Amino acid sequence: MGVKENLAKVKAEIDSISKKCGREGKVKLLAVSKFHPASSVLEAAEAGQILFGENRVQEASEKFCEVAKKFPAARLHIIGHLQRNKVKEAVRIASCIQSVDRAEILDEIEKRCAEIGKEIEILFEYHTGEESKSGFESEDEIRAALGKISCGKYPHIKPRGFMTMAPFTEDEGAIRASFKKLRELSILMQSEFPQFDLKELSMGMSGDFRIAIEEGSTMVRVGTAIFGARNTGNNQ
Ligand SMILES: *Cc1c(COP(=O)(O)O)cnc(C)c1O
């Protein structure tokens, strides 16, 4: 099946599951196009897809130059671990950085946004499952970062919510527990920082987006189920 058909199938599934949980229309789809060519992204965009996710800034930058020209409405989210020296390019090309996984990176994001006068949305990546490596380890560190944003230290940074990756396992209970942990964090932080809108819960991938929606996901990040298997030896 082609990208267009896969996309339609994934969307139909999202609709049907979210309807069952009484959350119809509440779940956005981020199409994760890493390791797939610009032609695949264009195919998805032609089929009406607007939100795209990429792990690597360099790769995204090359690909999205072409996509943005044809589809000015397309938006890019960075979802992979962001190195400091890639932040400048990341803030130039992305509307959201979902993989804010440590406090120090906020200084660099603010600096680079200020240089070009751009505001950027961010999600805090939270470590909720044993097998994933990235993300904030503690709720206190996230609280401290939100505290700094609320004091005006990062005027170009708009916090919107949280992101996580569930452990790669067949154990549905463990996956569910991971998503539940993110939801609980989000409820707690929203109550402590009512001045921000922290409702975005980016959770769920090709293998577990059904569970994620049941657990309150507002954005699923789906790659393989839309674009097919990736041409890479590792799981990045
Ligand atoms: C690759 C990736 C995805 C998409 O994974 P699939 O299993 O291909 O759907 C989602 N989120 C992150 C952070 C990723 O790195």
GROMACS .gro file of C-alpha atoms and ligand atoms in nm:
model
  251
    1MET     CA    1   0.000   0.000   0.000
    2GLY     CA    2   0.109   0.354  -0.066
    3VAL     CA    3   0.149   0.642   0.174
    4LYS     CA    4  -0.191   0.785   0.092
    5GLU     CA    5  -0.372   0.460   0.168
    6ASN     CA    6  -0.172   0.400   0.486
    7LEU     CA    7  -0.245   0.750   0.604
    8ALA     CA    8  -0.617   0.705   0.546
    9LYS     CA    9  -0.609   0.378   0.737
   10VAL     CA   10  -0.424   0.524   1.036
   11LYS     CA   11  -0.657   0.824   1.047
   12ALA     CA   12  -0.963   0.599   1.035
   13GLU     CA   13  -0.824   0.396   1.321
   14ILE     CA   14  -0.750   0.707   1.529
   15ASP     CA   15  -1.105   0.827   1.467
   16SER     CA   16  -1.262   0.501   1.562
   17ILE     CA   17  -1.062   0.454   1.884
   18SER     CA   18  -1.101   0.813   1.996
   19LYS     CA   19  -1.474   0.791   1.931
   20LYS     CA   20  -1.496   0.481   2.149
   21CYS     CA   21  -1.326   0.665   2.436
   22GLY     CA   22  -1.544   0.972   2.388
   23ARG     CA   23  -1.245   1.174   2.265
   24GLU     CA   24  -1.348   1.227   1.905
   25GLY     CA   25  -1.151   1.499   1.726
   26LYS     CA   26  -0.911   1.535   2.020
   27VAL     CA   27  -0.618   1.337   1.879
   28LYS     CA   28  -0.378   1.490   1.627
   29LEU     CA   29  -0.158   1.287   1.398
   30LEU     CA   30   0.211   1.366   1.363
   31ALA     CA   31   0.349   1.181   1.060
   32VAL     CA   32   0.705   1.074   1.143
   33SER     CA   33   0.899   1.082   0.818
   34LYS     CA   34   1.254   1.019   0.942
   35PHE     CA   35   1.464   0.814   0.700
   36HIS     CA   36   1.202   0.851   0.429
   37PRO     CA   37   1.256   1.074   0.127
   38ALA     CA   38   1.099   1.411   0.058
   39SER     CA   39   0.886   1.242  -0.208
   40SER     CA   40   0.710   1.039   0.064
   41VAL     CA   41   0.652   1.353   0.270
   42LEU     CA   42   0.508   1.526  -0.035
   43GLU     CA   43   0.277   1.232  -0.095
   44ALA     CA   44   0.144   1.263   0.260
   45ALA     CA   45   0.113   1.640   0.229
   46GLU     CA   46  -0.080   1.601  -0.096
   47ALA     CA   47  -0.318   1.372   0.094
   48GLY     CA   48  -0.379   1.655   0.342
   49GLN     CA   49  -0.125   1.576   0.617
   50ILE     CA   50   0.008   1.892   0.783
   51LEU     CA   51   0.206   1.785   1.090
   52PHE     CA   52   0.537   1.608   1.039
   53GLY     CA   53   0.798   1.482   1.283
   54GLU     CA   54   1.170   1.429   1.229
   55ASN     CA   55   1.447   1.312   1.461
   56ARG     CA   56   1.750   1.465   1.301
   57VAL     CA   57   1.780   1.833   1.230
   58GLN     CA   58   2.014   1.803   0.932
   59GLU     CA   59   1.794   1.548   0.759
   60ALA     CA   60   1.479   1.748   0.832
   61SER     CA   61   1.637   2.065   0.704
   62GLU     CA   62   1.724   1.916   0.365
   63LYS     CA   63   1.385   1.753   0.323
   64PHE     CA   64   1.158   2.029   0.445
   65CYS     CA   65   1.301   2.302   0.232
   66GLU     CA   66   1.130   2.135  -0.062
   67VAL     CA   67   0.813   2.048   0.129
   68ALA     CA   68   0.766   2.398   0.271
   69LYS     CA   69   0.786   2.552  -0.076
   70LYS     CA   70   0.496   2.343  -0.203
   71PHE     CA   71   0.301   2.323   0.121
   72PRO     CA   72   0.344   2.641   0.325
   73ALA     CA   73   0.091   2.510   0.581
   74ALA     CA   74   0.307   2.208   0.667
   75ARG     CA   75   0.456   2.213   1.018
   76LEU     CA   76   0.761   2.033   1.147
   77HIS     CA   77   0.816   1.902   1.499
   78ILE     CA   78   1.158   1.788   1.617
   79ILE     CA   79   1.118   1.466   1.816
   80GLY     CA   80   1.475   1.338   1.855
   81HIS     CA   81   1.744   1.421   2.108
   82LEU     CA   82   1.867   1.770   2.025
   83GLN     CA   83   2.234   1.857   2.045
   84ARG     CA   84   2.326   2.208   2.141
   85ASN     CA   85   2.499   2.281   1.810
   86LYS     CA   86   2.181   2.184   1.619
   87VAL     CA   87   1.946   2.416   1.805
   88LYS     CA   88   1.998   2.715   1.575
   89GLU     CA   89   1.883   2.522   1.269
   90ALA     CA   90   1.611   2.340   1.465
   91VAL     CA   91   1.439   2.661   1.574
   92ARG     CA   92   1.463   2.797   1.222
   93ILE     CA   93   1.278   2.505   1.065
   94ALA     CA   94   1.047   2.372   1.338
   95SER     CA   95   0.728   2.502   1.497
   96CYS     CA   96   0.770   2.277   1.799
   97ILE     CA   97   1.050   2.093   1.974
   98GLN     CA   98   0.895   1.791   2.144
   99SER     CA   99   1.222   1.647   2.269
  100VAL     CA  100   1.324   1.899   2.534
  101ASP     CA  101   1.491   1.641   2.756
  102ARG     CA  102   1.713   1.855   2.981
  103ALA     CA  103   1.699   2.200   3.138
  104GLU     CA  104   2.019   2.344   2.986
  105ILE     CA  105   1.890   2.317   2.631
  106LEU     CA  106   1.631   2.586   2.706
  107ASP     CA  107   1.905   2.852   2.731
  108GLU     CA  108   2.021   2.773   2.379
  109ILE     CA  109   1.666   2.752   2.239
  110GLU     CA  110   1.585   3.094   2.387
  111LYS     CA  111   1.907   3.246   2.254
  112ARG     CA  112   1.854   3.117   1.900
  113CYS     CA  113   1.485   3.214   1.894
  114ALA     CA  114   1.567   3.565   2.017
  115GLU     CA  115   1.821   3.607   1.736
  116ILE     CA  116   1.558   3.553   1.470
  117GLY     CA  117   1.260   3.692   1.664
  118LYS     CA  118   1.070   3.363   1.660
  119GLU     CA  119   0.854   3.204   1.925
  120ILE     CA  120   0.865   2.829   1.951
  121GLU     CA  121   0.648   2.570   2.120
  122ILE     CA  122   0.808   2.301   2.328
  123LEU     CA  123   0.708   1.979   2.499
  124PHE     CA  124   0.899   1.835   2.792
  125GLU     CA  125   1.013   1.482   2.721
  126TYR     CA  126   0.960   1.270   3.029
  127HIS     CA  127   1.125   0.938   3.099
  128THR     CA  128   0.836   0.705   3.183
  129GLY     CA  129   0.958   0.361   3.080
  130GLU     CA  130   1.264   0.169   3.185
  131GLU     CA  131   1.383   0.088   2.836
  132SER     CA  132   1.386   0.434   2.687
  133LYS     CA  133   1.696   0.639   2.753
  134SER     CA  134   1.593   0.996   2.702
  135GLY     CA  135   1.385   1.249   2.884
  136PHE     CA  136   1.369   1.428   3.217
  137GLU     CA  137   1.406   1.183   3.501
  138SER     CA  138   1.225   1.379   3.765
  139GLU     CA  139   0.915   1.586   3.797
  140ASP     CA  140   1.113   1.838   4.006
  141GLU     CA  141   1.343   1.926   3.717
  142ILE     CA  142   1.044   1.992   3.494
  143ARG     CA  143   0.882   2.199   3.767
  144ALA     CA  144   1.202   2.405   3.797
  145ALA     CA  145   1.214   2.463   3.421
  146LEU     CA  146   0.850   2.570   3.412
  147GLY     CA  147   0.925   2.799   3.704
  148LYS     CA  148   1.197   2.974   3.504
  149ILE     CA  149   0.970   3.013   3.204
  150SER     CA  150   0.699   3.161   3.424
  151CYS     CA  151   0.950   3.411   3.566
  152GLY     CA  152   1.013   3.541   3.216
  153LYS     CA  153   1.357   3.391   3.163
  154TYR     CA  154   1.260   3.240   2.828
  155PRO     CA  155   1.018   3.481   2.659
  156HIS     CA  156   1.036   3.305   2.319
  157ILE     CA  157   0.956   2.960   2.457
  158LYS     CA  158   0.594   2.847   2.484
  159PRO     CA  159   0.549   2.529   2.687
  160ARG     CA  160   0.257   2.324   2.556
  161GLY     CA  161   0.278   1.991   2.734
  162PHE     CA  162   0.463   1.663   2.748
  163MET     CA  163   0.602   1.383   2.536
  164THR     CA  164   0.709   1.030   2.614
  165MET     CA  165   0.810   0.702   2.457
  166ALA     CA  166   0.670   0.386   2.611
  167PRO     CA  167   0.905   0.091   2.662
  168PHE     CA  168   0.949  -0.141   2.365
  169THR     CA  169   0.771  -0.443   2.503
  170GLU     CA  170   0.479  -0.673   2.442
  171ASP     CA  171   0.365  -0.607   2.796
  172GLU     CA  172   0.057  -0.393   2.749
  173GLY     CA  173   0.041  -0.320   3.120
  174ALA     CA  174   0.387  -0.164   3.115
  175ILE     CA  175   0.302   0.046   2.810
  176ARG     CA  176  -0.022   0.165   2.969
  177ALA     CA  177   0.158   0.249   3.294
  178SER     CA  178   0.406   0.461   3.102
  179PHE     CA  179   0.132   0.665   2.930
  180LYS     CA  180  -0.059   0.698   3.254
  181LYS     CA  181   0.252   0.839   3.420
  182LEU     CA  182   0.274   1.111   3.154
  183ARG     CA  183  -0.093   1.197   3.191
  184GLU     CA  184  -0.058   1.227   3.567
  185LEU     CA  185   0.247   1.450   3.530
  186SER     CA  186   0.055   1.673   3.293
  187ILE     CA  187  -0.241   1.707   3.530
  188LEU     CA  188  -0.011   1.794   3.819
  189MET     CA  189   0.196   2.050   3.625
  190GLN     CA  190  -0.113   2.210   3.476
  191SER     CA  191  -0.255   2.259   3.824
  192GLU     CA  192   0.071   2.415   3.946
  193PHE     CA  193   0.114   2.637   3.639
  194PRO     CA  194  -0.236   2.747   3.537
  195GLN     CA  195  -0.087   3.039   3.341
  196PHE     CA  196   0.033   2.792   3.076
  197ASP     CA  197  -0.165   2.566   2.848
  198LEU     CA  198   0.004   2.230   2.907
  199LYS     CA  199  -0.263   2.006   2.757
  200GLU     CA  200  -0.059   1.845   2.481
  201LEU     CA  201   0.021   1.480   2.552
  202SER     CA  202   0.237   1.347   2.272
  203MET     CA  203   0.235   0.973   2.316
  204GLY     CA  204   0.180   0.665   2.103
  205MET     CA  205   0.370   0.530   1.800
  206SER     CA  206   0.281   0.277   1.529
  207GLY     CA  207   0.284  -0.014   1.773
  208ASP     CA  208   0.105   0.144   2.067
  209PHE     CA  209  -0.101   0.444   1.955
  210ARG     CA  210  -0.425   0.260   2.023
  211ILE     CA  211  -0.333   0.222   2.390
  212ALA     CA  212  -0.203   0.580   2.401
  213ILE     CA  213  -0.535   0.722   2.282
  214GLU     CA  214  -0.719   0.524   2.548
  215GLU     CA  215  -0.480   0.674   2.802
  216GLY     CA  216  -0.540   1.033   2.693
  217SER     CA  217  -0.298   1.104   2.409
  218THR     CA  218  -0.367   1.428   2.222
  219MET     CA  219  -0.102   1.361   1.957
  220VAL     CA  220   0.021   1.030   1.822
  221ARG     CA  221   0.356   1.011   1.640
  222VAL     CA  222   0.325   0.752   1.367
  223GLY     CA  223   0.604   0.660   1.126
  224THR     CA  224   0.615   0.298   1.012
  225ALA     CA  225   0.238   0.254   0.979
  226ILE     CA  226   0.230   0.545   0.732
  227PHE     CA  227   0.563   0.539   0.548
  228GLY     CA  228   0.660   0.173   0.583
  229ALA     CA  229   0.972   0.020   0.734
  230ARG     CA  230   1.274   0.246   0.771
  231ASN     CA  231   1.593   0.180   0.586
  232THR     CA  232   1.821   0.176   0.888
  233GLY     CA  233   2.002  -0.068   1.109
  234ASN     CA  234   1.909   0.092   1.439
  235ASN     CA  235   1.585   0.199   1.594
  236GLN     CA  236   1.634   0.572   1.557
  237LIG     C1  237   1.063   0.704   1.520
  237LIG     C2  238   0.982   0.768   1.624
  237LIG     C3  239   0.842   0.759   1.621
  237LIG     C4  240   0.764   0.679   1.518
  237LIG     O1  241   0.787   0.542   1.536
  237LIG     P1  242   0.706   0.431   1.453
  237LIG     O2  243   0.718   0.311   1.538
  237LIG     O3  244   0.775   0.417   1.323
  237LIG     O4  245   0.567   0.477   1.438
  237LIG     C5  246   0.771   0.828   1.719
  237LIG     N1  247   0.834   0.900   1.814
  237LIG     C6  248   0.969   0.910   1.820
  237LIG     C7  249   1.031   0.993   1.928
  237LIG     C8  250   1.047   0.844   1.727
  237LIG     O5  251   1.179   0.853   1.735
   0.00000   0.00000   0.00000
